[in-house]
PDB file of C-alpha atoms in Angstrom:
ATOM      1  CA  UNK A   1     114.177  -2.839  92.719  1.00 46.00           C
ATOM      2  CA  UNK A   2     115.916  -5.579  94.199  1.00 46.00           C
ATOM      3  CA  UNK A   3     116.592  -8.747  91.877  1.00 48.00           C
ATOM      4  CA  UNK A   4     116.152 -12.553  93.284  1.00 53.00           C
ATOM      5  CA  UNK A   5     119.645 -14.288  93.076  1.00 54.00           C
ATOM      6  CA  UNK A   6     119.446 -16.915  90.749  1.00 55.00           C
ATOM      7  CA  UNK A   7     120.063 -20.454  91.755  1.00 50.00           C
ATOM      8  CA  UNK A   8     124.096 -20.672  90.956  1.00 52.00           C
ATOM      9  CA  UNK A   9     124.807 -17.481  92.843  1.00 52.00           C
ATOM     10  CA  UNK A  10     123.092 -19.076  95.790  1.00 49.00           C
ATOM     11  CA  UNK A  11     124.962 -21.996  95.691  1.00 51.00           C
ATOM     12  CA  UNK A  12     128.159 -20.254  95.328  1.00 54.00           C
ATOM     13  CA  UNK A  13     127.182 -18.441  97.959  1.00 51.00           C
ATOM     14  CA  UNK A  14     126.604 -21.639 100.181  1.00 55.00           C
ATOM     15  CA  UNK A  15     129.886 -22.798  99.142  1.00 54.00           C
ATOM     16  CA  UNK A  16     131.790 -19.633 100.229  1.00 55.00           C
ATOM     17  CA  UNK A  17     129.744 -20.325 103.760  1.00 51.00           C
ATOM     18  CA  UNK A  18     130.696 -23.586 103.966  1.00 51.00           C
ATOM     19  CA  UNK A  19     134.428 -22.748 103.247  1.00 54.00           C
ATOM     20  CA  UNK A  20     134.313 -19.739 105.906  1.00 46.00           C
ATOM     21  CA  UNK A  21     132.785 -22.503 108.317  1.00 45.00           C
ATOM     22  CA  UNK A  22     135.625 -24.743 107.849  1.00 47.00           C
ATOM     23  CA  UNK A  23     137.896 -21.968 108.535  1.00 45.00           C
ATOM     24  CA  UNK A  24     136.260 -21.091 111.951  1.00 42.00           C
ATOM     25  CA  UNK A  25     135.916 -24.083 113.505  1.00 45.00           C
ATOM     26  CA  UNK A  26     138.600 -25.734 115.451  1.00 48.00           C
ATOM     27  CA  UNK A  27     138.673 -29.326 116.068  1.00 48.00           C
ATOM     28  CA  UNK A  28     139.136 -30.911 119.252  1.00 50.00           C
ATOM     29  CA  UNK A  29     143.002 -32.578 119.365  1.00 47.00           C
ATOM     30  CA  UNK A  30     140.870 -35.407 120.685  1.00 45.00           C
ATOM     31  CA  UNK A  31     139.114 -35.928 117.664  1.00 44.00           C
ATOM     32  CA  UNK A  32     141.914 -35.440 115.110  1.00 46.00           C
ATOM     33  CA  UNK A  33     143.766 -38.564 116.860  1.00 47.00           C
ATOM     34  CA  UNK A  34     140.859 -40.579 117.540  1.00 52.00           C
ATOM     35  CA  UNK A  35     142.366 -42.866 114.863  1.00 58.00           C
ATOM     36  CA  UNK A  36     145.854 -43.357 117.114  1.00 66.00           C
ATOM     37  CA  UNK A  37     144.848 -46.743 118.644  1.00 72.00           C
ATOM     38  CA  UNK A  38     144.018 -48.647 115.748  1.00 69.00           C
ATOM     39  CA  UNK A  39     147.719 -46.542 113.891  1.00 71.00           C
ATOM     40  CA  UNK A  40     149.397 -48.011 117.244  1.00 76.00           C
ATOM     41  CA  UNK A  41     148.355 -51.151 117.310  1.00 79.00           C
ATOM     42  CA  UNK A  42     149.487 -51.905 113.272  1.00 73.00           C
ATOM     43  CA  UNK A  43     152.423 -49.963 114.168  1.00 76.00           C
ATOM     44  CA  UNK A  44     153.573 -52.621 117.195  1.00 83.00           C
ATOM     45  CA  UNK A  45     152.489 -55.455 114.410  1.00 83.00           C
ATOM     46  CA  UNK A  46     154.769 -54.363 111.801  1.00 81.00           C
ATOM     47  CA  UNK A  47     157.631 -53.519 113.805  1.00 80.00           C
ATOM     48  CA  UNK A  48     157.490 -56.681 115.433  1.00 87.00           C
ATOM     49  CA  UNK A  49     157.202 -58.558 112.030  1.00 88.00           C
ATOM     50  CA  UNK A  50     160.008 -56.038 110.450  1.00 86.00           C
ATOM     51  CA  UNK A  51     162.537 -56.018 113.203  1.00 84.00           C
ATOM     52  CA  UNK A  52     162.459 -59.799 113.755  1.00 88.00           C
ATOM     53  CA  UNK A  53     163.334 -60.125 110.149  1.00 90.00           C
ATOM     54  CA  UNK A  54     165.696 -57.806 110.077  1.00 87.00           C
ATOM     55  CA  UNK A  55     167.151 -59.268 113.311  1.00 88.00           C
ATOM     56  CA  UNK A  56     167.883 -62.469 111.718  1.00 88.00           C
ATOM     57  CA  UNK A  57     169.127 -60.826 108.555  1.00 86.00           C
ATOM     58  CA  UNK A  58     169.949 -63.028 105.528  1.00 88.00           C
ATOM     59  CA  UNK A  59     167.166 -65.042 103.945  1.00 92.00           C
ATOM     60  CA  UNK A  60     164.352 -63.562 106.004  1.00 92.00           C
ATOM     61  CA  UNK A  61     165.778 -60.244 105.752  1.00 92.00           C
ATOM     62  CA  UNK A  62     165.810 -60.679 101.758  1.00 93.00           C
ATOM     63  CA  UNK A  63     162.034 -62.057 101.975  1.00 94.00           C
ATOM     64  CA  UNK A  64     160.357 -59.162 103.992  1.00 94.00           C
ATOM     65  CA  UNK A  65     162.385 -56.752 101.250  1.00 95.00           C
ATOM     66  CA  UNK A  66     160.893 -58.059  98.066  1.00 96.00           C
ATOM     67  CA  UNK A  67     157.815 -58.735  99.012  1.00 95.00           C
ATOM     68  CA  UNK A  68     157.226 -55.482 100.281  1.00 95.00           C
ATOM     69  CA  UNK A  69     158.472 -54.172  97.420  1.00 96.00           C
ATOM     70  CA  UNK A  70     156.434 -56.345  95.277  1.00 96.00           C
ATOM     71  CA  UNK A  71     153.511 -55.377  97.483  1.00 95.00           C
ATOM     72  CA  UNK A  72     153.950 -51.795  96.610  1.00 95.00           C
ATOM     73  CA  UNK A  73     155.017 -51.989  93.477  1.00 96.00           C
ATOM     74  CA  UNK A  74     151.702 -53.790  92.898  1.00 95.00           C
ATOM     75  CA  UNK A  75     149.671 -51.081  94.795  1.00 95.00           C
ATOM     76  CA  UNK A  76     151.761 -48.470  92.492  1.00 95.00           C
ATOM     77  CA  UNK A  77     149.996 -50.107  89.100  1.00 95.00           C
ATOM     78  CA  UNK A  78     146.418 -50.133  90.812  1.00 94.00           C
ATOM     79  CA  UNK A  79     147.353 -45.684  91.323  1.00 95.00           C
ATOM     80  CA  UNK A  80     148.716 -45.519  88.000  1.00 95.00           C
ATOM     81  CA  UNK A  81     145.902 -47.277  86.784  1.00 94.00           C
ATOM     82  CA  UNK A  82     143.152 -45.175  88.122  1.00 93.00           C
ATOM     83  CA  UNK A  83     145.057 -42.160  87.239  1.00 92.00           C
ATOM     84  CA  UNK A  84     145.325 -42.106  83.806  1.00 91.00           C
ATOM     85  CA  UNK A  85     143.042 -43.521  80.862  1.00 91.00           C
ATOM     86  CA  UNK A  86     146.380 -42.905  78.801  1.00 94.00           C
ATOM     87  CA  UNK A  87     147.274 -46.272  77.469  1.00 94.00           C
ATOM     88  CA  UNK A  88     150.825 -44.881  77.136  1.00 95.00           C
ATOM     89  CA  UNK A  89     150.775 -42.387  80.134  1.00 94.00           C
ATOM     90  CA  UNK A  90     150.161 -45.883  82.354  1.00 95.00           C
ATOM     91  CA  UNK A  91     152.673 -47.647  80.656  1.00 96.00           C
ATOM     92  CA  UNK A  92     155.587 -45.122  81.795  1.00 96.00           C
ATOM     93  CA  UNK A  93     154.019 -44.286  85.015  1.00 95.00           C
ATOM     94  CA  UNK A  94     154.176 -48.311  85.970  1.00 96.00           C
ATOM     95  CA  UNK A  95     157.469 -48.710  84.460  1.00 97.00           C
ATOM     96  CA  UNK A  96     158.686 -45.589  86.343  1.00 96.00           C
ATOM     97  CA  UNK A  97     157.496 -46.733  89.651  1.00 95.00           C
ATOM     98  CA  UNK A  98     158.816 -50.287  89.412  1.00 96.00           C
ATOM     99  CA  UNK A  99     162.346 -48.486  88.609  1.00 97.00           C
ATOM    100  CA  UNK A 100     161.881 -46.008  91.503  1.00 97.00           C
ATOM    101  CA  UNK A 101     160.301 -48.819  94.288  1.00 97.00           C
ATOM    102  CA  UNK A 102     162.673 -51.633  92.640  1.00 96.00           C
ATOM    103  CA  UNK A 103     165.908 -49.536  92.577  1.00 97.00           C
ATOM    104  CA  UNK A 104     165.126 -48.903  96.926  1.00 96.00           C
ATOM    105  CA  UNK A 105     164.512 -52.022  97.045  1.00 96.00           C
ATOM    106  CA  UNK A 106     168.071 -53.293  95.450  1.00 95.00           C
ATOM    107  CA  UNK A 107     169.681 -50.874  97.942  1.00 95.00           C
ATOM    108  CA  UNK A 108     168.110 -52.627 101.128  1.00 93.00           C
ATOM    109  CA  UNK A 109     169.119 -55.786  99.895  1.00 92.00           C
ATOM    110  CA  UNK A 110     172.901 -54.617  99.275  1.00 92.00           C
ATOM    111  CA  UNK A 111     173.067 -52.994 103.697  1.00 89.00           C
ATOM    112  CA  UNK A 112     173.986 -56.047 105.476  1.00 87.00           C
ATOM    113  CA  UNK A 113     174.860 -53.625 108.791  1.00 86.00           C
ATOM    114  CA  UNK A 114     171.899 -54.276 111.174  1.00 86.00           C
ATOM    115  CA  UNK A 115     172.640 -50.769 112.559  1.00 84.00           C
ATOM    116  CA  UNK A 116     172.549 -49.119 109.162  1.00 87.00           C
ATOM    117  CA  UNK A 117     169.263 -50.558 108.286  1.00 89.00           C
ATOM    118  CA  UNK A 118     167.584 -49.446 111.925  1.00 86.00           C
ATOM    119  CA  UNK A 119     169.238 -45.877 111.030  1.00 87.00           C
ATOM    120  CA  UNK A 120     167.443 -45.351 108.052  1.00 90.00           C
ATOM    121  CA  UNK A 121     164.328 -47.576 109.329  1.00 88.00           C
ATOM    122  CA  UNK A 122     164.300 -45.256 112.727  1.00 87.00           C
ATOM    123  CA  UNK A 123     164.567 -42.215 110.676  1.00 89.00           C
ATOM    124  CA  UNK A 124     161.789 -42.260 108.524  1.00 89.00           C
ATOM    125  CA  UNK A 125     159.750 -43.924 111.492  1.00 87.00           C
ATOM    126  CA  UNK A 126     160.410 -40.912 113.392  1.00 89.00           C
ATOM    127  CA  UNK A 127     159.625 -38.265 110.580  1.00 89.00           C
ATOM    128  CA  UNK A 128     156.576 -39.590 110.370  1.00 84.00           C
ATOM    129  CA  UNK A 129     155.424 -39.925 113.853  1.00 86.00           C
ATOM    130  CA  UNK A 130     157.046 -36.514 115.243  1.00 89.00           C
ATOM    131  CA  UNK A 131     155.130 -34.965 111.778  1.00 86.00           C
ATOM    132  CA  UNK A 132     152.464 -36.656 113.199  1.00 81.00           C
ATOM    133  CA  UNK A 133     151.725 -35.516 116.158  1.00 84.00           C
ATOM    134  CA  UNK A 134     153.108 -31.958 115.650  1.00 86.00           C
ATOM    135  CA  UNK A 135     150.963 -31.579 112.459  1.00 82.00           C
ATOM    136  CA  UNK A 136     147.710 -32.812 114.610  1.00 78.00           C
ATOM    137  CA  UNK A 137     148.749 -30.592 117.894  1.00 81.00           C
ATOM    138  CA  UNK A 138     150.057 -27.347 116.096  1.00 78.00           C
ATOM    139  CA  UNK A 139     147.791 -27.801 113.020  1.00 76.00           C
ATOM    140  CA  UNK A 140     148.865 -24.499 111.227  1.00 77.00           C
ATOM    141  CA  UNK A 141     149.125 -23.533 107.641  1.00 80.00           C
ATOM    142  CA  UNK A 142     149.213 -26.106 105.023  1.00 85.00           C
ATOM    143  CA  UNK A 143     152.189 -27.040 102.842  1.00 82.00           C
ATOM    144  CA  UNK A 144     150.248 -27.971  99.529  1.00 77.00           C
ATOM    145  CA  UNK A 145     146.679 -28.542 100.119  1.00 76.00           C
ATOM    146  CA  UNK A 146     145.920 -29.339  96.720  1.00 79.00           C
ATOM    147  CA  UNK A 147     148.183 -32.631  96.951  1.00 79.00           C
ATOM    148  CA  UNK A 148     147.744 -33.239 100.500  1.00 77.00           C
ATOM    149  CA  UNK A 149     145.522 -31.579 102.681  1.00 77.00           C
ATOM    150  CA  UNK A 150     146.491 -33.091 106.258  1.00 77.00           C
ATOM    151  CA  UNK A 151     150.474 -31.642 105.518  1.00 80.00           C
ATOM    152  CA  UNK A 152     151.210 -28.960 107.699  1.00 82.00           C
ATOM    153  CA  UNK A 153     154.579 -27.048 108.145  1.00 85.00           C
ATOM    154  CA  UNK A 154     154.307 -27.515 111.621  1.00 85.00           C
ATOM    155  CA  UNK A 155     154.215 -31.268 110.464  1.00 83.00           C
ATOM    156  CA  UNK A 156     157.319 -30.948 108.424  1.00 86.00           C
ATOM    157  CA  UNK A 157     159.195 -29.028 111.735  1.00 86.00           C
ATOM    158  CA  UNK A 158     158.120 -32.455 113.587  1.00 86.00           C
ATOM    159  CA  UNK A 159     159.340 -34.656 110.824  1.00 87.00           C
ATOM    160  CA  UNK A 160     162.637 -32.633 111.032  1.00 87.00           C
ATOM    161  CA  UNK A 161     163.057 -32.772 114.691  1.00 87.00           C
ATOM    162  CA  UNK A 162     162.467 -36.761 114.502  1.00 88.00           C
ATOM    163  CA  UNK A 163     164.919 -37.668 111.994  1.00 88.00           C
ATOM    164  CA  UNK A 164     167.514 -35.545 113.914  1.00 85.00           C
ATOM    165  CA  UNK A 165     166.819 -36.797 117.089  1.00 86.00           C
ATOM    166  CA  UNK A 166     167.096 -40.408 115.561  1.00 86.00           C
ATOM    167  CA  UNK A 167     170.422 -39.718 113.794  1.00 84.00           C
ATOM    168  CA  UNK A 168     171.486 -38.190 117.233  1.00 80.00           C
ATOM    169  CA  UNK A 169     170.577 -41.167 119.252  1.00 81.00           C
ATOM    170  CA  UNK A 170     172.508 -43.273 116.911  1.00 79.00           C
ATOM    171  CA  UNK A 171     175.538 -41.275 116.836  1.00 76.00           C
ATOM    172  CA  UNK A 172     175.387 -41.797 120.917  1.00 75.00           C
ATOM    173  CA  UNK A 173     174.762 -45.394 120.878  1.00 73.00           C
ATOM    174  CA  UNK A 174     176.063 -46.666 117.469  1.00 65.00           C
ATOM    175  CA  UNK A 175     179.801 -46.687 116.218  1.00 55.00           C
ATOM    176  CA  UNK A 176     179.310 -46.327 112.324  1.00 50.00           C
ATOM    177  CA  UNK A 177     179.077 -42.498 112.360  1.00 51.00           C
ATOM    178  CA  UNK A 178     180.607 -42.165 115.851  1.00 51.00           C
ATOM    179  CA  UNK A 179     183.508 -39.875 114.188  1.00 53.00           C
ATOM    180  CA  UNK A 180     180.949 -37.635 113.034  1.00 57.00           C
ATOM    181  CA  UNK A 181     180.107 -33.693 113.722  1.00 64.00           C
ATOM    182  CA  UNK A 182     176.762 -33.610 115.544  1.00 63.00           C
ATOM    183  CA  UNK A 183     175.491 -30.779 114.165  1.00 71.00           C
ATOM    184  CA  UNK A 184     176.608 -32.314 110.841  1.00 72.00           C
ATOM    185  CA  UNK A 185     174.203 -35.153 111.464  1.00 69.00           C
ATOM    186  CA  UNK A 186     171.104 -32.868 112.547  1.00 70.00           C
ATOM    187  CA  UNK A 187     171.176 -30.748 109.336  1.00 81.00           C
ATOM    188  CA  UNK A 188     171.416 -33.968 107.760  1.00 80.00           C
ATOM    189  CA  UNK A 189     168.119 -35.259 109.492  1.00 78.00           C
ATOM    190  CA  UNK A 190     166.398 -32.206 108.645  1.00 83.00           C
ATOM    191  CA  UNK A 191     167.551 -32.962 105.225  1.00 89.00           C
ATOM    192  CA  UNK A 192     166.180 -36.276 105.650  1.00 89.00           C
ATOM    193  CA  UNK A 193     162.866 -35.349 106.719  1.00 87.00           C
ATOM    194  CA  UNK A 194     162.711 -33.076 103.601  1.00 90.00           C
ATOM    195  CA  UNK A 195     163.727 -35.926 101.291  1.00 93.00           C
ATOM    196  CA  UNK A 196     160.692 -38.357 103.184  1.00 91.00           C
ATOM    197  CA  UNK A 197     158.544 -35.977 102.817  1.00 89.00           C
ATOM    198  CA  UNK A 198     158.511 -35.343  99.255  1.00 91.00           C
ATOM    199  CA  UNK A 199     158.064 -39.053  98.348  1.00 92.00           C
ATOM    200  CA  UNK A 200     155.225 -38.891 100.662  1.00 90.00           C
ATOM    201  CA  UNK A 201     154.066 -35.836  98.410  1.00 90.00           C
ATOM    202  CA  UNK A 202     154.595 -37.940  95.410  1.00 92.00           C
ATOM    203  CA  UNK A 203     152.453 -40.749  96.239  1.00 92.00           C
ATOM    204  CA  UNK A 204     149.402 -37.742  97.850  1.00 89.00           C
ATOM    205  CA  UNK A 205     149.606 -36.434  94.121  1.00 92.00           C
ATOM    206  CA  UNK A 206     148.898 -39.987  92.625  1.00 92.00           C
ATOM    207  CA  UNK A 207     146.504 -41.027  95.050  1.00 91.00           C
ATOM    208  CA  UNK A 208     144.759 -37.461  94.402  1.00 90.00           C
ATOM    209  CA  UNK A 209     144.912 -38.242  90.821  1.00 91.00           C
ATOM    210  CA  UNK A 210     143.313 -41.846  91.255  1.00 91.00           C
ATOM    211  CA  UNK A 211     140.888 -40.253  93.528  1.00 90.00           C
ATOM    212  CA  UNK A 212     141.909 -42.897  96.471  1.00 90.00           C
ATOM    213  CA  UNK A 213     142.515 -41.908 100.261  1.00 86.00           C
ATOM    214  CA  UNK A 214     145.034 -45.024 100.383  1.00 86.00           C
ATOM    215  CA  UNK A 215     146.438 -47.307  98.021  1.00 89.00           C
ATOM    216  CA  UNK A 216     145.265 -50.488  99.811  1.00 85.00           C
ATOM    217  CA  UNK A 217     143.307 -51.592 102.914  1.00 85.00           C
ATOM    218  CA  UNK A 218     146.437 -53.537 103.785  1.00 82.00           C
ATOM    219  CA  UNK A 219     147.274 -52.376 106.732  1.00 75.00           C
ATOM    220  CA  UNK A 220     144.306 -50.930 108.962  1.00 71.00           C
ATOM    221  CA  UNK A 221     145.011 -47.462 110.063  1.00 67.00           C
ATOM    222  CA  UNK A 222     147.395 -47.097 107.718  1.00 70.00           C
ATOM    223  CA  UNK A 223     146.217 -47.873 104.655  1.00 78.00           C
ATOM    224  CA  UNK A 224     148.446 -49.994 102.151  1.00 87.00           C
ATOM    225  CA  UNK A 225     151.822 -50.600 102.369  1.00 91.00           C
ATOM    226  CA  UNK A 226     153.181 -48.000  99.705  1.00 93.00           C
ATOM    227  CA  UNK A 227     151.518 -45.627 102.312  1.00 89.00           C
ATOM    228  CA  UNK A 228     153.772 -46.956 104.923  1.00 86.00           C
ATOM    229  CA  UNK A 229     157.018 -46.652 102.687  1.00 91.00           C
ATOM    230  CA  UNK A 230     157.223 -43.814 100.818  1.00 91.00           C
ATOM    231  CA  UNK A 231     158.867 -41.748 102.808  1.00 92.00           C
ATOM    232  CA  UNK A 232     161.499 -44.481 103.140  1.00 94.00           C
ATOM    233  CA  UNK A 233     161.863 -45.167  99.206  1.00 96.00           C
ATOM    234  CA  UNK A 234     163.513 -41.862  98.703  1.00 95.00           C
ATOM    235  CA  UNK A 235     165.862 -41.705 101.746  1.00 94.00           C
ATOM    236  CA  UNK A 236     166.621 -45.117 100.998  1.00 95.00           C
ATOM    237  CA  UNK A 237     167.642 -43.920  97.502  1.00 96.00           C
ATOM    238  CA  UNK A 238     169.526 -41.053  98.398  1.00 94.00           C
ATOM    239  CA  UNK A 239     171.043 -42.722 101.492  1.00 91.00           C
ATOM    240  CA  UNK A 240     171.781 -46.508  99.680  1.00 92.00           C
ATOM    241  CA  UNK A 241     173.204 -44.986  96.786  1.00 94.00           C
ATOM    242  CA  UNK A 242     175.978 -42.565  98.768  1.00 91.00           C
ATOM    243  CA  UNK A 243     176.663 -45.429 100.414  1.00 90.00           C
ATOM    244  CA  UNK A 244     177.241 -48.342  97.734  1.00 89.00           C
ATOM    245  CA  UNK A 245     179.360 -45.346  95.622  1.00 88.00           C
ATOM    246  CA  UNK A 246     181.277 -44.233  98.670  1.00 85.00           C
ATOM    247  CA  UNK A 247     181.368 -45.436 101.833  1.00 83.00           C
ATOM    248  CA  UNK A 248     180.315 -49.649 100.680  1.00 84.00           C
ATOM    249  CA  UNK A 249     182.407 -50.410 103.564  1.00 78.00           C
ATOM    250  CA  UNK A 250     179.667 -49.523 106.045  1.00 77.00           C
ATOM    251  CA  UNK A 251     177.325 -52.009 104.547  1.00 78.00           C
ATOM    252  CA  UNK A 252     178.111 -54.524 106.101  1.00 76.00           C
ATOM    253  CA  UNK A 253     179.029 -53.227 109.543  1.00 64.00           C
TER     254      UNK A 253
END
């Protein structure tokens, strides 16, 4: 005699269905960048608004640098925040942050070389748009779906590609590095898209832990501005402090 499944195994059963479903289907590449106009159009905005600053350098480059930093740093305390209920788990999470997005932050203001700036600027830019669109053409296997579901290797092959093809094109066209090995400076982009990646895997795990999809509604298709940056905060920590230890005569190239 048969027995009826009871209600959980049904709905463990509908869950295993719905998994298998997800599996199977394939989404159309149209529909996995119908969000690109709105990313483009922010994109144009804040390059405009970053590169003119940055273009007059000084004062205005200053400004843009702490107040995005204050920006995120302020976005960082709403994650933490919503993370934890910890009284003292918030209290080192904030402080941490405002060390980690302060310290990056420091650095910027210490490169007075324009080209040095776009360098590490046009690097993480191009991590994250070659990740991108490989990571929505490819699709593929996922790198940790538990922190962040939309990273695929393919995406982190893209990011790779980008910063090396940005550290190549400046090599060609810039003179601080000029001396340089070439293949020297690609290993060091894939580095670099390794490095931007995990501070983009560091703010997925907080956001996952605050149970937000961005830390502000800043910037649309894009979220907040910490979403924007943290792939820069890390290279700009790695990058910024090599520099200002040994080679602070290329800051202000």
């Amino acid at each position: 005699m048969t027995e009826h499944a009871t209600p959980e195994a049904k709905e463990r059963k509908r869950d295993r269905m719905k998994r298998y479903a997800k599996k199977a289907v394939t989404v159309p590449l149209s529909v996995r960048t119908s969000d690109l106009p709105k990313r483009a159009a922010s994109a144009v905005v804040m390059l405009v608004v970053t590169g003119g600053a940055i273009w007059l350098g000084g004062f205005w480059r200053d400004v843009l640098f702490l107040a995005v930093g204050l920006i995120c740093i302020a976005e960082l305390v709403r994650l933490v925040w919503r993370a934890s209920e910890n009284v003292i788990r918030r209290l080192l999470g904030i402080a941490a942050g405002a060390v980690y997005i302060g310290y990056a932050t420091y650095l910027l203001t210490r490169i007075d070389s324009l080209g040095i700036l776009l360098l590490l600027i046009g690097v993480v830019v191009c991590v994250d748009t070659f990740a991108y669109f490989f990571g929505r053409t490819l699709g593929g296997p996922k790198i940790a779906p538990r922190i962040s579901p939309s990273k695929t290797w393919a995406g982190l092959l893209g990011g790779a590609v980008g910063a090396s093809t940005a550290i190549a094109l400046y090599v060609i066209f810039g003179t601080a590095l000029a001396s340089a090995n070439l293949m020297y400076l690609i290993f060091a982009g894939a580095a670099l898209a390794i490095v931007a990646q995990s501070g983009d895997f560091l703010e997925s795990w907080l956001k996952r832990r605050a149970g937000m999809k961005d830390s502000s509604n800043l910037i649309p298709g894009h979220g907040g501005v910490f979403d924007r940056i943290d792939g820069l905060i890390p290279v700009v920590i790695l990058v910024g402090t090599v520099l200002v230890n040994h080679y602070p005569h290329w800051l202000d190239r």
